[in-house]
Amino acid sequence: MAQLSDRLQRLAPSATLAMSQKSSEMKAQGIDVINMSVGEPDFNTPDHIKQAAKLAIDENYSRYSPVPGYPDLRQAIARKLERENHLHYQPAEILVSNGAKQSVCNTVMALVNPGDEVIIPAPYWVSYPQMVLLAGGKPVIVEAGFEQNFKMTPEQLEAAITPKTRLLILCSPSNPTGSVYNKEELAGLANVIKRHDDLFVLADEIYEHINYVGKHESIAQFEGMKERSIIVNGVSKAYAMTGWRIGYIAAPEWIVKGCNKLQGQYTSGPCSVSQKAAEFAYTSSQECVEEMRKAFERRRDLIVKLAKEIPGLEVNVPEGAFYLFPKCSSFYGKSDGEKTINNSTDLALYLLEKGHVATVGGDAFGDPECFRMSYATSDDNIIEAMRRIKEVLEQLH
């Protein structure tokens, strides 16, 4: 009998992609759906970056690149880390991949053996536990809910560590919550990590530049932590380059070599033209990054204001990224006479079917009391979406 591998049987499909697909199908039927499920800037890639890509095509950057990426791009990333983060990396400590998602997966596959434990604070990005399962590891979920602003404490981290713990995955600014760890909070976590030999931290910093509280802080900055840290970043969010598929890790060279060995066997180097565009993004004017950040901050303020006007929702103020993750558990058990809301997935489907607004239930992110909305869309869409959500939720009693 035909059967897929046990490896695939362990995995769940991506809830964010599933909801986005359902939204697209409804749109294709002519239904006016506002899609707030997708984690993607709605801006176009800045023109000067697109011009660099066109030049790369004319200059015949059309062949395989080195597996870890072009040396010029890795040098540009090293200079970015020096300039913006005051972190000193050599190009040999950087590996470029087909998006930050592959960078995360490369790291997990390179470091985690079957039976190893990986600590993941919840709420988490949907793919983290799945990647750990793919590697044969065990996700250890630490609940950091609404009441603690979705941030794990050093005490929680210490309590979760066992002799089998290999890795901590930390995302700041966070998807799905928008929470940002400040310098003092990261220092507390770093002190715990340094007390445990062979424990590493994967620092997913892909939303670094979409930050509303000032300077981004990296856990790699603390003494003894650069040797324990794998920084993941890329151009997708800051430069509106999601489809260009360029991410990277900055890590100890032995980890980079391991990820290079892995990548060399199953994808090789990323797109040549995309790499040249990314190089120019890092080395040219950063005005476009700040313009988009300001727009996201304005939208953050707008959606928070409107969400706080909806009875039954509890709303925190995101400090980065472009997501709102309100608490919605007050609606559980309520009904409009036809549909009863039992959990956040029910609520997300209800909002899609009745209000034609696509969101994602918090179950997929490890927090069943909340749901995620992306405000990477226009002010008009935000205003209309929140009007629809308020109207639909008022029907539940």
Coordinates of C-alpha atoms in Angstrom, one line a residue:
M1 CA 0.0 0.0 0.0
A2 CA 1.4 3.4 -1.0
Q3 CA 2.4 5.4 2.1
L4 CA 4.3 8.6 2.9
S5 CA 7.3 8.4 5.2
D6 CA 7.0 8.5 9.0
R7 CA 8.9 11.8 8.9
L8 CA 6.0 13.4 7.1
Q9 CA 3.4 11.8 9.2
R10 CA 4.9 13.7 12.2
L11 CA 4.3 17.1 10.6
A12 CA 1.2 19.2 10.6
P13 CA 0.4 21.5 7.7
S14 CA 1.0 25.3 8.1
A15 CA -2.1 26.9 9.6
T16 CA -1.1 30.3 8.3
L17 CA -0.6 29.1 4.7
A18 CA -3.9 27.1 5.0
M19 CA -5.9 30.1 6.1
S20 CA -4.3 32.3 3.4
Q21 CA -5.2 29.6 0.8
K22 CA -8.8 29.5 2.0
S23 CA -9.0 33.3 1.7
S24 CA -7.6 33.1 -1.8
E25 CA -10.2 30.5 -2.8
M26 CA -13.0 32.7 -1.5
K27 CA -11.6 35.7 -3.4
A28 CA -11.6 33.6 -6.5
Q29 CA -15.3 33.0 -6.0
G30 CA -15.8 36.8 -6.0
I31 CA -16.1 37.2 -2.3
D32 CA -14.6 40.4 -0.9
V33 CA -12.2 39.0 1.7
I34 CA -9.7 41.1 3.6
N35 CA -6.7 38.9 4.2
M36 CA -5.0 39.5 7.5
S37 CA -3.6 36.0 7.8
V38 CA -0.4 36.4 5.9
G39 CA 2.9 37.5 7.3
E40 CA 4.1 39.6 4.4
P41 CA 4.6 43.4 3.8
D42 CA 2.2 44.8 1.4
F43 CA 4.8 47.2 0.0
N44 CA 6.6 46.6 -3.3
T45 CA 10.3 46.0 -3.3
P46 CA 12.0 49.4 -3.5
D47 CA 12.9 50.5 -7.0
H48 CA 16.6 50.9 -6.4
I49 CA 16.8 47.2 -5.3
K50 CA 14.9 46.1 -8.3
Q51 CA 17.3 48.0 -10.5
A52 CA 20.2 46.2 -8.9
A53 CA 18.5 42.9 -9.8
K54 CA 18.0 44.0 -13.4
L55 CA 21.7 45.0 -13.6
A56 CA 22.7 41.6 -12.3
I57 CA 20.7 39.9 -15.0
D58 CA 22.4 42.1 -17.6
E59 CA 25.8 41.2 -16.1
N60 CA 25.0 37.5 -16.4
Y61 CA 24.6 36.5 -12.8
S62 CA 22.8 33.4 -14.1
R63 CA 24.9 30.6 -12.9
Y64 CA 25.2 28.6 -9.7
S65 CA 26.5 30.6 -6.8
P66 CA 28.8 29.1 -4.1
V67 CA 26.7 27.1 -1.7
P68 CA 27.0 29.6 1.2
G69 CA 26.3 32.6 -1.0
Y70 CA 28.4 35.0 -3.0
P71 CA 31.4 36.4 -1.0
D72 CA 30.4 40.0 -1.7
L73 CA 26.9 39.4 -0.1
R74 CA 28.4 37.6 2.9
Q75 CA 30.8 40.6 3.3
A76 CA 27.9 43.0 3.1
I77 CA 26.0 41.1 5.8
A78 CA 29.1 41.1 8.0
R79 CA 29.4 44.9 7.6
K80 CA 25.7 45.3 8.4
L81 CA 26.1 43.3 11.6
E82 CA 29.1 45.4 12.5
R83 CA 27.4 48.7 11.7
E84 CA 24.0 48.1 13.1
N85 CA 24.5 45.5 15.8
H86 CA 28.2 46.0 16.8
L87 CA 28.8 42.3 16.3
H88 CA 32.0 41.1 14.6
Y89 CA 31.6 38.3 12.1
Q90 CA 33.8 37.1 9.3
P91 CA 32.2 36.1 5.9
A92 CA 33.2 32.5 6.8
E93 CA 30.7 32.8 9.8
I94 CA 27.8 33.6 7.5
L95 CA 25.7 31.3 5.3
V96 CA 23.0 32.6 2.9
S97 CA 20.0 30.4 2.3
N98 CA 16.7 30.3 0.4
G99 CA 14.9 32.5 2.9
A100 CA 15.2 32.8 6.7
K101 CA 12.9 29.8 7.0
Q102 CA 15.5 27.6 5.4
S103 CA 18.1 29.2 7.7
V104 CA 16.1 28.2 10.8
C105 CA 15.6 24.6 9.4
N106 CA 19.2 24.3 8.5
T107 CA 20.2 25.2 12.0
V108 CA 17.8 22.8 13.7
M109 CA 18.8 19.9 11.3
A110 CA 22.5 20.6 11.9
L111 CA 22.3 20.8 15.7
V112 CA 19.5 18.6 16.9
N113 CA 19.7 14.8 17.2
P114 CA 16.8 12.4 17.8
G115 CA 15.7 12.7 21.4
D116 CA 17.3 16.2 21.9
E117 CA 15.0 18.8 23.5
V118 CA 14.4 22.2 22.0
I119 CA 12.9 24.9 24.2
I120 CA 10.3 27.1 22.4
P121 CA 8.4 29.9 24.2
A122 CA 4.7 30.0 23.3
P123 CA 3.3 31.8 21.4
Y124 CA 5.7 30.7 18.7
W125 CA 5.9 30.8 14.9
V126 CA 4.0 27.8 13.6
S127 CA 7.0 26.1 11.9
Y128 CA 9.4 26.0 14.9
P129 CA 8.0 22.8 16.5
Q130 CA 7.5 21.2 13.2
M131 CA 11.1 21.6 12.2
V132 CA 12.2 20.1 15.6
L133 CA 9.9 17.1 14.9
L134 CA 11.4 16.8 11.4
A135 CA 14.9 16.5 13.0
G136 CA 13.6 13.9 15.4
G137 CA 13.9 16.2 18.4
K138 CA 11.3 17.0 21.1
P139 CA 9.8 20.5 21.3
V140 CA 9.5 21.7 24.9
I141 CA 6.9 24.4 25.0
V142 CA 7.2 27.1 27.6
E143 CA 3.9 29.1 28.0
A144 CA 4.5 32.9 28.1
G145 CA 1.0 34.2 27.7
F146 CA -0.9 37.5 27.5
E147 CA -0.4 38.4 31.2
Q148 CA 3.4 38.5 30.8
N149 CA 3.4 40.3 27.5
F150 CA 4.2 37.0 25.7
K151 CA 7.8 36.9 26.9
M152 CA 9.6 34.0 28.7
T153 CA 11.3 34.8 32.0
P154 CA 14.8 33.5 33.0
E155 CA 13.1 31.4 35.7
Q156 CA 10.9 29.7 33.2
L157 CA 13.9 29.0 31.0
E158 CA 15.9 27.5 33.8
A159 CA 13.0 25.3 34.9
A160 CA 12.6 23.9 31.3
I161 CA 16.3 22.9 30.9
T162 CA 17.2 19.2 31.3
P163 CA 20.4 17.3 30.4
K164 CA 18.8 16.6 27.0
T165 CA 18.3 20.3 26.1
R166 CA 20.2 21.3 23.0
L167 CA 18.6 24.5 21.7
L168 CA 16.4 27.5 22.6
I169 CA 14.5 29.2 19.8
L170 CA 13.9 32.9 20.5
C171 CA 12.1 35.3 18.2
S172 CA 12.3 39.0 18.8
P173 CA 10.5 41.0 17.6
S174 CA 8.0 38.2 17.8
N175 CA 5.8 36.5 15.3
P176 CA 2.9 36.2 16.2
T177 CA 2.8 38.6 19.1
G178 CA 5.0 41.6 18.2
S179 CA 6.6 41.5 21.6
V180 CA 10.2 42.6 21.8
Y181 CA 12.8 41.5 24.4
N182 CA 14.7 44.5 25.8
K183 CA 18.4 44.4 26.7
E184 CA 17.9 43.5 30.4
E185 CA 15.5 40.7 29.5
L186 CA 17.9 39.2 27.1
A187 CA 20.7 39.5 29.6
G188 CA 18.7 37.5 32.1
L189 CA 18.1 34.7 29.5
A190 CA 21.8 34.8 28.5
N191 CA 22.9 34.3 32.1
V192 CA 20.8 31.1 32.2
I193 CA 22.1 29.8 28.9
K194 CA 25.8 30.3 29.9
R195 CA 25.3 28.1 33.0
H196 CA 24.6 25.1 30.8
D197 CA 27.2 23.6 28.6
D198 CA 26.3 22.7 25.0
L199 CA 23.1 24.8 25.1
F200 CA 22.7 27.1 22.1
V201 CA 20.2 29.8 21.1
L202 CA 18.7 30.3 17.7
A203 CA 17.9 34.0 17.6
D204 CA 15.3 34.7 14.9
E205 CA 15.7 38.4 14.2
I206 CA 13.9 38.6 10.9
Y207 CA 11.7 41.5 12.2
E208 CA 14.7 43.4 13.5
H209 CA 13.9 46.6 11.6
I210 CA 10.2 46.6 12.3
N211 CA 10.7 47.9 15.8
Y212 CA 8.7 50.6 17.6
V213 CA 10.7 50.8 20.9
G214 CA 14.1 52.0 19.7
K215 CA 17.3 50.0 19.0
H216 CA 17.1 46.3 18.3
E217 CA 18.9 44.2 20.8
S218 CA 20.5 40.8 20.0
I219 CA 21.3 38.1 22.6
A220 CA 24.6 37.6 20.8
Q221 CA 26.0 40.9 22.2
F222 CA 26.6 39.6 25.7
E223 CA 30.0 38.2 26.7
G224 CA 30.2 34.5 26.0
M225 CA 27.0 34.5 23.9
K226 CA 28.3 34.9 20.3
E227 CA 29.8 31.4 20.6
R228 CA 26.4 30.1 21.7
S229 CA 24.2 32.1 19.3
I230 CA 22.9 31.4 15.8
I231 CA 21.4 34.7 14.4
V232 CA 18.8 34.3 11.7
N233 CA 17.9 37.3 9.6
G234 CA 17.2 38.2 6.0
V235 CA 15.8 40.8 3.6
S236 CA 12.2 39.6 3.4
K237 CA 10.5 41.8 6.0
A238 CA 12.7 44.9 6.2
Y239 CA 13.0 45.4 2.4
A240 CA 9.7 43.9 1.3
M241 CA 11.5 41.1 -0.5
T242 CA 9.6 38.0 0.6
G243 CA 9.6 36.4 -2.8
W244 CA 13.3 37.0 -3.4
R245 CA 14.0 34.2 -0.8
I246 CA 17.2 35.4 0.8
G247 CA 17.9 34.7 4.5
Y248 CA 21.1 34.0 6.4
I249 CA 22.7 32.7 9.6
A250 CA 25.6 34.3 11.4
A251 CA 27.1 31.7 13.8
P252 CA 30.3 30.0 14.9
E253 CA 32.2 28.8 11.9
W254 CA 31.8 25.1 12.8
I255 CA 28.0 25.5 12.7
V256 CA 28.1 27.4 9.5
K257 CA 30.2 24.6 8.0
G258 CA 27.7 22.0 9.1
C259 CA 24.8 24.0 7.6
N260 CA 26.8 24.5 4.4
K261 CA 27.3 20.7 4.2
L262 CA 23.6 20.2 4.6
Q263 CA 22.5 22.9 2.2
G264 CA 25.0 21.7 -0.4
Q265 CA 23.2 18.4 -0.5
Y266 CA 19.6 19.5 -0.8
T267 CA 19.3 23.0 -2.3
S268 CA 22.8 24.4 -3.0
G269 CA 23.1 28.2 -3.1
P270 CA 20.2 30.6 -3.3
C271 CA 19.1 32.5 -6.4
S272 CA 22.0 34.4 -8.0
V273 CA 20.0 37.5 -9.0
S274 CA 18.3 37.7 -5.6
Q275 CA 21.7 37.6 -3.9
K276 CA 22.9 40.6 -5.9
A277 CA 19.6 42.5 -5.1
A278 CA 20.1 41.7 -1.4
E279 CA 23.7 42.8 -1.5
F280 CA 22.6 46.2 -2.8
A281 CA 19.8 46.4 -0.2
Y282 CA 22.4 46.1 2.6
T283 CA 24.9 48.5 1.0
S284 CA 22.7 51.3 -0.3
S285 CA 20.5 53.9 1.4
Q286 CA 18.3 52.6 4.2
E287 CA 15.7 55.3 3.9
C288 CA 13.1 52.8 2.5
V289 CA 13.5 50.6 5.6
E290 CA 12.6 53.6 7.9
E291 CA 9.7 54.7 5.7
M292 CA 8.1 51.3 5.9
R293 CA 8.8 51.0 9.6
K294 CA 7.0 54.3 10.2
A295 CA 4.0 53.1 8.1
F296 CA 3.8 49.9 10.1
E297 CA 4.0 51.9 13.4
R298 CA 1.1 54.1 12.2
R299 CA -0.9 51.0 11.3
R300 CA -0.1 49.4 14.7
D301 CA -1.5 52.4 16.5
L302 CA -4.6 52.3 14.3
I303 CA -5.4 48.6 14.8
V304 CA -4.7 48.7 18.5
K305 CA -7.1 51.6 18.9
L306 CA -9.9 49.9 16.9
A307 CA -9.4 46.5 18.6
K308 CA -9.7 48.1 22.0
E309 CA -13.1 49.3 21.0
I310 CA -14.4 45.8 20.5
P311 CA -16.0 44.4 23.6
G312 CA -14.6 41.0 24.6
L313 CA -11.2 41.4 23.2
E314 CA -8.1 42.0 25.4
V315 CA -5.4 43.8 23.6
N316 CA -1.7 44.4 24.3
V317 CA 0.4 46.9 22.4
P318 CA 2.9 45.2 20.0
E319 CA 6.4 46.6 20.2
G320 CA 7.5 45.3 16.8
A321 CA 6.7 43.2 13.7
F322 CA 3.3 43.7 12.1
Y323 CA 0.9 41.4 14.1
L324 CA -1.8 41.9 16.7
F325 CA -2.4 38.9 18.9
P326 CA -5.5 39.8 21.0
K327 CA -7.0 37.5 23.7
C328 CA -10.4 36.3 22.5
S329 CA -11.3 33.5 25.0
S330 CA -14.2 35.5 26.4
F331 CA -16.1 34.4 23.2
Y332 CA -15.6 30.7 23.8
G333 CA -18.9 28.9 24.5
K334 CA -20.9 31.7 22.8
S335 CA -23.1 31.3 19.8
D336 CA -25.0 33.3 17.1
G337 CA -27.7 30.6 17.1
E338 CA -26.1 28.6 14.3
K339 CA -22.4 28.5 15.1
T340 CA -20.8 27.9 18.6
I341 CA -17.3 29.2 19.2
N342 CA -15.3 26.6 21.1
N343 CA -11.8 27.7 20.4
S344 CA -9.6 30.3 18.6
T345 CA -9.7 28.2 15.3
D346 CA -13.5 28.3 15.4
L347 CA -13.3 32.0 15.9
A348 CA -10.9 32.5 13.0
L349 CA -13.2 30.5 10.7
Y350 CA -16.2 32.4 12.0
L351 CA -14.6 35.7 11.2
L352 CA -13.7 34.4 7.7
E353 CA -17.1 32.9 6.9
K354 CA -19.3 35.6 8.4
G355 CA -17.1 38.7 8.3
H356 CA -14.9 37.8 5.3
V357 CA -11.8 38.7 7.3
A358 CA -9.0 36.1 7.2
T359 CA -7.1 35.7 10.5
V360 CA -5.3 32.7 12.2
G361 CA -6.4 31.0 15.4
G362 CA -3.9 31.0 18.2
D363 CA -4.0 27.2 18.6
A364 CA -1.5 27.1 15.7
F365 CA 0.9 29.3 17.6
G366 CA 0.7 27.5 20.9
D367 CA -1.7 29.9 22.6
P368 CA -5.3 28.8 22.3
E369 CA -6.7 32.0 24.1
C370 CA -5.7 34.4 21.2
F371 CA -5.7 34.8 17.5
R372 CA -3.4 36.6 15.1
M373 CA -4.1 39.5 12.7
S374 CA -1.5 40.9 10.3
Y375 CA -1.7 44.7 9.9
A376 CA 0.7 44.6 6.9
T377 CA -2.1 46.0 4.8
S378 CA -3.6 49.5 4.0
D379 CA -5.2 51.8 6.6
D380 CA -8.5 51.4 4.7
N381 CA -8.3 47.6 4.9
I382 CA -7.6 47.8 8.6
I383 CA -10.5 50.1 9.3
E384 CA -12.9 48.0 7.3
A385 CA -11.7 44.7 8.7
M386 CA -12.1 45.9 12.3
R387 CA -15.6 47.2 11.5
R388 CA -16.5 43.7 10.1
I389 CA -14.9 41.9 13.1
K390 CA -16.8 44.1 15.6
E391 CA -20.1 43.6 13.8
V392 CA -19.7 39.8 13.6
L393 CA -18.5 39.4 17.2
E394 CA -21.5 41.4 18.4
Q395 CA -23.7 38.6 17.1
L396 CA -22.3 36.1 19.6
H397 CA -24.1 35.7 22.9

